[in-house]
Short mmCIF file of C-alpha atoms in Angstrom, two decimals:
data_model
loop_
_atom_site.label_atom_id
_atom_site.label_comp_id
_atom_site.label_asym_id
_atom_site.label_seq_id
_atom_site.Cartn_x
_atom_site.Cartn_y
_atom_site.Cartn_z
CA UNK Y 1 -41.13 -23.82 32.80
CA UNK Y 2 -39.56 -20.66 31.35
CA UNK Y 3 -38.71 -20.92 27.07
CA UNK Y 4 -35.16 -21.62 26.34
CA UNK Y 5 -33.63 -18.83 24.27
CA UNK Y 6 -32.54 -20.59 21.57
CA UNK Y 7 -36.03 -21.72 21.33
CA UNK Y 8 -37.48 -18.44 21.92
CA UNK Y 9 -35.41 -17.24 18.94
CA UNK Y 10 -36.58 -19.81 16.45
CA UNK Y 11 -40.23 -19.06 17.03
CA UNK Y 12 -39.47 -14.90 16.37
CA UNK Y 13 -37.60 -15.28 13.50
CA UNK Y 14 -40.29 -17.56 11.90
CA UNK Y 15 -42.49 -14.43 12.68
CA UNK Y 16 -40.21 -12.88 11.19
CA UNK Y 17 -39.98 -14.80 8.01
CA UNK Y 18 -43.64 -15.36 8.28
CA UNK Y 19 -44.84 -11.48 8.18
CA UNK Y 20 -41.44 -10.82 5.28
CA UNK Y 21 -42.91 -13.55 2.84
CA UNK Y 22 -46.25 -12.20 3.51
CA UNK Y 23 -45.21 -8.52 2.73
CA UNK Y 24 -42.93 -9.73 -0.33
CA UNK Y 25 -46.37 -10.95 -2.20
CA UNK Y 26 -48.91 -9.07 -1.38
CA UNK Y 27 -46.71 -5.58 -2.52
CA UNK Y 28 -48.12 -4.17 1.13
CA UNK Y 29 -47.08 -3.63 4.94
CA UNK Y 30 -50.89 -3.67 5.61
CA UNK Y 31 -52.17 -6.28 3.53
CA UNK Y 32 -49.62 -8.10 4.88
CA UNK Y 33 -51.00 -7.31 8.27
CA UNK Y 34 -54.88 -8.05 7.23
CA UNK Y 35 -53.50 -11.75 6.33
CA UNK Y 36 -51.75 -12.06 9.59
CA UNK Y 37 -54.32 -10.41 11.74
CA UNK Y 38 -51.66 -8.31 13.31
CA UNK Y 39 -50.87 -4.72 13.31
CA UNK Y 40 -49.09 -2.87 10.71
CA UNK Y 41 -46.82 -1.53 13.19
CA UNK Y 42 -45.84 -5.44 14.14
CA UNK Y 43 -45.27 -6.07 10.72
CA UNK Y 44 -43.19 -3.12 9.93
CA UNK Y 45 -40.63 -4.55 13.33
CA UNK Y 46 -40.67 -7.49 12.18
CA UNK Y 47 -39.30 -6.95 8.83
CA UNK Y 48 -36.48 -4.28 10.38
CA UNK Y 49 -35.96 -6.93 13.23
CA UNK Y 50 -35.45 -9.19 10.12
CA UNK Y 51 -33.01 -6.90 8.43
CA UNK Y 52 -31.03 -5.86 11.27
CA UNK Y 53 -29.98 -9.30 12.19
CA UNK Y 54 -28.92 -10.10 8.86
CA UNK Y 55 -27.66 -7.03 7.92
CA UNK Y 56 -29.37 -6.14 4.78
CA UNK Y 57 -32.48 -4.11 3.25
CA UNK Y 58 -35.14 -6.28 2.25
CA UNK Y 59 -37.50 -3.36 0.68
CA UNK Y 60 -37.46 -0.44 -1.47
CA UNK Y 61 -40.39 1.91 0.47
CA UNK Y 62 -42.24 4.32 -1.78
CA UNK Y 63 -44.86 5.34 0.23
CA UNK Y 64 -47.76 2.75 0.94
CA UNK Y 65 -46.44 0.03 -2.18
CA UNK Y 66 -42.71 -1.61 -1.49
CA UNK Y 67 -40.53 -3.71 -3.71
CA UNK Y 68 -38.21 -5.97 -3.10
CA UNK Y 69 -34.79 -5.19 -3.51
CA UNK Y 70 -31.77 -7.88 -4.71
CA UNK Y 71 -31.26 -8.96 -0.63
CA UNK Y 72 -34.45 -9.62 -0.22
CA UNK Y 73 -35.75 -11.09 -3.95
CA UNK Y 74 -33.01 -14.10 -3.25
CA UNK Y 75 -34.58 -14.15 0.76
CA UNK Y 76 -37.51 -14.60 -0.41
CA UNK Y 77 -36.80 -17.81 -3.00
CA UNK Y 78 -35.36 -19.67 -0.31
CA UNK Y 79 -37.66 -18.13 2.67
CA UNK Y 80 -40.89 -18.68 1.50
CA UNK Y 81 -40.17 -22.44 0.77
CA UNK Y 82 -39.53 -22.60 4.86
CA UNK Y 83 -42.48 -20.30 5.52
CA UNK Y 84 -45.01 -22.32 3.22
CA UNK Y 85 -44.01 -26.27 4.39
CA UNK Y 86 -44.31 -24.91 8.66
CA UNK Y 87 -47.77 -23.43 8.04
CA UNK Y 88 -48.79 -26.48 5.86
CA UNK Y 89 -48.00 -29.42 7.79
CA UNK Y 90 -51.04 -29.62 10.24
CA UNK Y 91 -53.45 -29.20 6.84
CA UNK Y 92 -51.11 -31.85 5.05
CA UNK Y 93 -51.00 -34.50 8.45
CA UNK Y 94 -55.16 -33.49 8.70
CA UNK Y 95 -56.28 -34.18 5.50
CA UNK Y 96 -53.94 -36.81 4.33
CA UNK Y 97 -55.59 -38.64 6.40
CA UNK Y 98 -59.01 -38.10 5.79
CA UNK Y 99 -60.25 -40.40 2.32
CA UNK Y 100 -60.16 -39.36 -0.75
CA UNK Y 101 -64.52 -40.15 -1.50
CA UNK Y 102 -65.40 -37.95 0.67
CA UNK Y 103 -65.33 -34.47 2.01
CA UNK Y 104 -65.95 -31.33 -0.02
CA UNK Y 105 -64.16 -29.77 -2.50
CA UNK Y 106 -64.72 -25.46 -3.64
CA UNK Y 107 -63.81 -24.37 -6.65
CA UNK Y 108 -63.97 -20.94 -7.85
CA UNK Y 109 -64.34 -20.07 -11.31
CA UNK Y 110 -65.33 -17.15 -14.16
CA UNK Y 111 -68.17 -17.51 -16.22
CA UNK Y 112 -66.06 -18.96 -19.53
CA UNK Y 113 -64.75 -21.75 -16.95
CA UNK Y 114 -68.16 -22.29 -15.48
CA UNK Y 115 -69.62 -22.79 -18.80
CA UNK Y 116 -66.81 -24.38 -20.86
CA UNK Y 117 -63.70 -25.64 -19.20
CA UNK Y 118 -64.86 -27.14 -16.15
CA UNK Y 119 -67.84 -29.42 -16.92
CA UNK Y 120 -66.18 -32.65 -18.85
CA UNK Y 121 -63.94 -32.56 -15.68
CA UNK Y 122 -66.61 -32.41 -13.08
CA UNK Y 123 -68.74 -35.12 -15.10
CA UNK Y 124 -65.54 -37.50 -14.70
CA UNK Y 125 -64.76 -36.60 -10.88
CA UNK Y 126 -67.88 -36.70 -9.58
CA UNK Y 127 -68.75 -40.02 -11.36
CA UNK Y 128 -65.47 -41.83 -9.75
CA UNK Y 129 -66.31 -39.77 -6.66
CA UNK Y 130 -69.64 -39.44 -5.89
CA UNK Y 131 -69.71 -38.88 -1.78
CA UNK Y 132 -67.47 -35.27 -2.15
CA UNK Y 133 -69.31 -32.80 -1.85
CA UNK Y 134 -69.00 -30.15 -4.90
CA UNK Y 135 -68.84 -26.35 -4.56
CA UNK Y 136 -68.81 -24.58 -7.57
CA UNK Y 137 -68.55 -20.71 -6.98
CA UNK Y 138 -69.62 -18.31 -9.39
CA UNK Y 139 -67.55 -15.30 -9.34
CA UNK Y 140 -66.22 -12.49 -11.55
CA UNK Y 141 -61.77 -11.85 -11.17
CA UNK Y 142 -61.57 -9.46 -8.25
CA UNK Y 143 -64.30 -12.07 -6.38
CA UNK Y 144 -62.09 -14.61 -7.03
CA UNK Y 145 -58.92 -12.73 -5.97
CA UNK Y 146 -60.32 -12.56 -2.87
CA UNK Y 147 -61.81 -15.56 -2.50
CA UNK Y 148 -58.80 -17.14 -3.13
CA UNK Y 149 -56.64 -15.46 -0.52
CA UNK Y 150 -59.10 -15.71 1.87
CA UNK Y 151 -59.11 -19.76 1.77
CA UNK Y 152 -62.67 -19.59 0.75
CA UNK Y 153 -62.02 -21.87 -2.34
CA UNK Y 154 -59.65 -24.77 -2.90
CA UNK Y 155 -58.41 -23.36 -5.50
CA UNK Y 156 -59.92 -21.27 -8.82
CA UNK Y 157 -60.35 -21.81 -12.79
CA UNK Y 158 -60.20 -18.68 -15.29
CA UNK Y 159 -58.29 -16.37 -17.04
CA UNK Y 160 -56.55 -12.89 -15.47
CA UNK Y 161 -53.78 -11.00 -17.23
CA UNK Y 162 -52.26 -9.59 -13.84
CA UNK Y 163 -51.22 -12.13 -11.35
CA UNK Y 164 -50.80 -11.33 -7.71
CA UNK Y 165 -47.41 -12.78 -6.24
CA UNK Y 166 -49.00 -13.86 -3.09
CA UNK Y 167 -50.96 -16.57 -5.74
CA UNK Y 168 -49.90 -19.48 -7.67
CA UNK Y 169 -51.00 -19.92 -11.85
CA UNK Y 170 -50.85 -22.80 -13.70
CA UNK Y 171 -51.76 -22.64 -16.87
CA UNK Y 172 -53.63 -26.13 -18.72
CA UNK Y 173 -55.69 -24.85 -21.42
CA UNK Y 174 -54.99 -22.01 -24.16
CA UNK Y 175 -57.41 -20.45 -26.76
CA UNK Y 176 -57.26 -18.32 -29.65
CA UNK Y 177 -59.64 -15.93 -30.65
CA UNK Y 178 -62.32 -15.46 -33.42
CA UNK Y 179 -64.57 -12.79 -34.94
CA UNK Y 180 -68.23 -13.23 -35.02
CA UNK Y 181 -71.12 -12.33 -37.12
CA UNK Y 182 -74.42 -11.95 -38.35
CA UNK Y 183 -74.29 -14.64 -41.67
CA UNK Y 184 -75.55 -10.78 -43.66
CA UNK Y 185 -72.74 -9.55 -42.39
CA UNK Y 186 -69.97 -8.04 -45.17
CA UNK Y 187 -67.32 -9.79 -43.50
CA UNK Y 188 -68.67 -12.55 -42.91
CA UNK Y 189 -68.02 -13.87 -46.65
CA UNK Y 190 -63.98 -12.88 -46.26
CA UNK Y 191 -61.93 -15.49 -46.01
CA UNK Y 192 -59.05 -13.02 -44.85
CA UNK Y 193 -59.85 -10.83 -42.38
CA UNK Y 194 -57.01 -7.64 -41.42
CA UNK Y 195 -57.06 -5.10 -39.01
CA UNK Y 196 -58.31 -2.11 -41.19
CA UNK Y 197 -61.30 -4.47 -42.12
CA UNK Y 198 -62.40 -4.63 -37.79
CA UNK Y 199 -61.94 -1.34 -37.93
CA UNK Y 200 -65.42 1.73 -36.94
CA UNK Y 201 -67.34 -1.35 -36.84
CA UNK Y 202 -70.15 -1.59 -34.26
CA UNK Y 203 -69.06 -4.64 -31.26
CA UNK Y 204 -71.11 -6.10 -29.11
CA UNK Y 205 -68.88 -6.66 -26.19
CA UNK Y 206 -68.71 -8.53 -22.30
CA UNK Y 207 -68.48 -6.52 -19.06
CA UNK Y 208 -65.69 -4.48 -20.26
CA UNK Y 209 -63.42 -6.21 -17.11
CA UNK Y 210 -63.71 -9.29 -18.31
CA UNK Y 211 -59.85 -10.36 -19.17
CA UNK Y 212 -60.32 -11.37 -22.92
CA UNK Y 213 -62.09 -8.16 -23.96
CA UNK Y 214 -59.21 -6.24 -22.09
CA UNK Y 215 -56.78 -7.99 -24.09
CA UNK Y 216 -58.68 -7.42 -27.50
CA UNK Y 217 -58.81 -3.55 -26.43
CA UNK Y 218 -55.69 -3.14 -25.79
CA UNK Y 219 -54.18 -4.78 -29.00
CA UNK Y 220 -56.66 -2.57 -31.18
CA UNK Y 221 -54.78 0.48 -29.07
CA UNK Y 222 -51.81 -0.87 -29.98
CA UNK Y 223 -52.49 -0.47 -33.22
CA UNK Y 224 -54.26 2.46 -33.59
CA UNK Y 225 -57.63 0.94 -34.68
CA UNK Y 226 -60.84 2.74 -33.20
CA UNK Y 227 -64.08 1.21 -33.19
CA UNK Y 228 -67.53 1.87 -31.72
CA UNK Y 229 -69.23 0.03 -28.35
CA UNK Y 230 -72.94 -0.53 -29.86
CA UNK Y 231 -74.21 -2.78 -26.81
CA UNK Y 232 -72.85 -4.25 -23.65
CA UNK Y 233 -74.50 -7.10 -22.26
CA UNK Y 234 -73.36 -9.56 -19.69
CA UNK Y 235 -71.95 -12.30 -20.83
CA UNK Y 236 -71.11 -14.64 -23.79
CA UNK Y 237 -73.89 -16.03 -24.36
CA UNK Y 238 -75.55 -12.92 -24.64
CA UNK Y 239 -72.78 -11.63 -27.08
CA UNK Y 240 -73.67 -14.50 -29.16
CA UNK Y 241 -77.49 -14.11 -29.04
CA UNK Y 242 -76.91 -10.96 -30.32
CA UNK Y 243 -74.73 -11.22 -32.95
CA UNK Y 244 -77.33 -13.37 -34.74
CA UNK Y 245 -80.33 -10.88 -33.77
CA UNK Y 246 -77.89 -8.54 -36.05
CA UNK Y 247 -77.32 -5.93 -33.46
CA UNK Y 248 -73.44 -5.91 -34.34
CA UNK Y 249 -69.75 -8.44 -34.44
CA UNK Y 250 -68.35 -9.78 -31.62
CA UNK Y 251 -64.53 -10.52 -30.89
CA UNK Y 252 -64.77 -13.37 -28.91
CA UNK Y 253 -62.47 -16.30 -27.19
CA UNK Y 254 -62.75 -19.72 -28.80
CA UNK Y 255 -63.47 -21.44 -25.41
CA UNK Y 256 -66.89 -20.58 -26.05
CA UNK Y 257 -67.53 -21.42 -29.85
CA UNK Y 258 -67.23 -25.76 -28.69
CA UNK Y 259 -70.49 -25.77 -29.93
CA UNK Y 260 -72.63 -24.98 -33.40
CA UNK Y 261 -74.37 -21.80 -32.31
CA UNK Y 262 -77.57 -20.86 -34.77
CA UNK Y 263 -77.55 -17.43 -36.88
CA UNK Y 264 -73.23 -16.62 -36.04
CA UNK Y 265 -70.56 -16.96 -38.64
CA UNK Y 266 -67.36 -17.55 -37.41
CA UNK Y 267 -64.08 -16.01 -38.65
CA UNK Y 268 -60.30 -16.56 -38.37
CA UNK Y 269 -59.00 -13.40 -36.72
CA UNK Y 270 -55.34 -12.18 -37.32
CA UNK Y 271 -52.02 -13.58 -35.54
CA UNK Y 272 -51.73 -10.52 -33.79
CA UNK Y 273 -54.19 -11.45 -31.12
CA UNK Y 274 -52.74 -13.27 -28.85
CA UNK Y 275 -54.28 -16.49 -27.16
CA UNK Y 276 -55.30 -16.52 -24.07
CA UNK Y 277 -54.30 -19.48 -21.44
CA UNK Y 278 -56.52 -20.88 -18.35
CA UNK Y 279 -55.54 -22.26 -15.20
CA UNK Y 280 -55.87 -23.40 -11.84
CA UNK Y 281 -55.02 -20.43 -9.59
CA UNK Y 282 -54.49 -20.99 -5.46
CA UNK Y 283 -52.91 -19.17 -2.56
CA UNK Y 284 -49.00 -19.58 -2.09
CA UNK Y 285 -48.46 -21.90 1.09
CA UNK Y 286 -51.99 -23.30 0.91
CA UNK Y 287 -52.29 -26.91 1.22
CA UNK Y 288 -54.34 -28.97 -1.63
CA UNK Y 289 -56.59 -31.57 -0.64
CA UNK Y 290 -56.22 -35.31 -1.96
CA UNK Y 291 -59.85 -34.13 -3.64
CA UNK Y 292 -58.42 -30.73 -5.21
CA UNK Y 293 -55.58 -32.53 -6.22
CA UNK Y 294 -56.94 -35.36 -8.07
CA UNK Y 295 -59.24 -32.68 -9.62
CA UNK Y 296 -56.67 -30.73 -11.02
CA UNK Y 297 -54.74 -33.69 -12.52
CA UNK Y 298 -57.51 -34.76 -14.15
CA UNK Y 299 -57.52 -31.68 -16.13
CA UNK Y 300 -53.82 -31.76 -16.90
CA UNK Y 301 -52.05 -35.25 -15.89
CA UNK Y 302 -48.52 -34.03 -15.11
CA UNK Y 303 -50.40 -31.02 -13.61
CA UNK Y 304 -47.64 -31.91 -9.84
CA UNK Y 305 -44.67 -32.94 -12.21
CA UNK Y 306 -43.40 -29.63 -13.24
CA UNK Y 307 -41.41 -27.69 -10.31
CA UNK Y 308 -44.19 -26.69 -8.13
CA UNK Y 309 -42.33 -22.90 -7.20
CA UNK Y 310 -42.93 -22.14 -11.42
CA UNK Y 311 -45.35 -19.70 -11.78
CA UNK Y 312 -46.66 -19.79 -15.38
CA UNK Y 313 -47.67 -16.46 -16.56
CA UNK Y 314 -51.28 -15.97 -16.82
CA UNK Y 315 -51.12 -13.49 -19.73
CA UNK Y 316 -50.80 -13.83 -23.68
CA UNK Y 317 -50.06 -17.29 -24.77
CA UNK Y 318 -47.37 -16.96 -27.73
CA UNK Y 319 -45.24 -20.08 -27.08
CA UNK Y 320 -47.60 -21.62 -30.09
CA UNK Y 321 -49.97 -24.84 -30.04
CA UNK Y 322 -49.67 -26.95 -26.96
CA UNK Y 323 -50.72 -30.45 -26.94
CA UNK Y 324 -54.47 -31.87 -27.23
CA UNK Y 325 -55.82 -32.95 -24.52
CA UNK Y 326 -58.28 -35.92 -23.60
CA UNK Y 327 -61.92 -33.40 -24.44
CA UNK Y 328 -60.31 -31.86 -27.41
CA UNK Y 329 -59.50 -29.14 -26.28
CA UNK Y 330 -56.04 -27.00 -26.74
CA UNK Y 331 -53.87 -27.43 -24.31
CA UNK Y 332 -50.46 -26.00 -22.97
#
């Protein structure tokens, strides 16, 4: 039996809208094609057909990169809700019929989140839901983005400066930065430390692609402060260890200073260093399972009360202190 013309039209419109939304989120026709599992010309044709039908231009095209026009932004604001709702139907019904106290939960996380943020919530979640199989994937920032795009994890927790449009971000925690020194270092005895005090010191740093260090380096550059990297080590725990051994000083996120560490002195830094937010990230359009939703609510009770389409900015937090979470961490 032939498919009615109006039904074919609706199916074509959904494909066109999905291709448009995926391209808008990825900022690239080729990446949208990869996500859809089709060819790049197919995505281009779908978008061009949508533009012809609506009589508008959706993208400004500059080489391989594309950017939404004002009309494109208006259509995306409405269209992505429809695409996410339709694409999530099967998942909502399938997951909605599964009991909360079974199944699997895959969480992606960077080093700071794995070591310092997640353990309290993991302990409570696993105590209340012992039959849920939890997998914690320790990944770099780039690996986190890929895992989210490929649905290898339900969500990720971490800090990131540049959030792709195809991902959602919801801030949960906020931390300032501190200076750590050996006990015999001159700055260990300073009650007030200025930007000038930080110049020309020997620094121990984590891998330079880590978000917090990128932020610190940017602040130094903005204030024309020169510094020397004496040693780069693989983790924040290693940074603290080598500071205690006298190799140099370091600027670290307070997230890794929750416990006393022997051999280091902690000093507050100028307010010029903004706080870092750590939050949860998920792919737009991905249905969150009951297990994932419960875990996120344990991290932040009002996680799903805000506008679900609002995208928090994952960069520096300049909003001032937030509320104090149950585990004693500053939360935004």
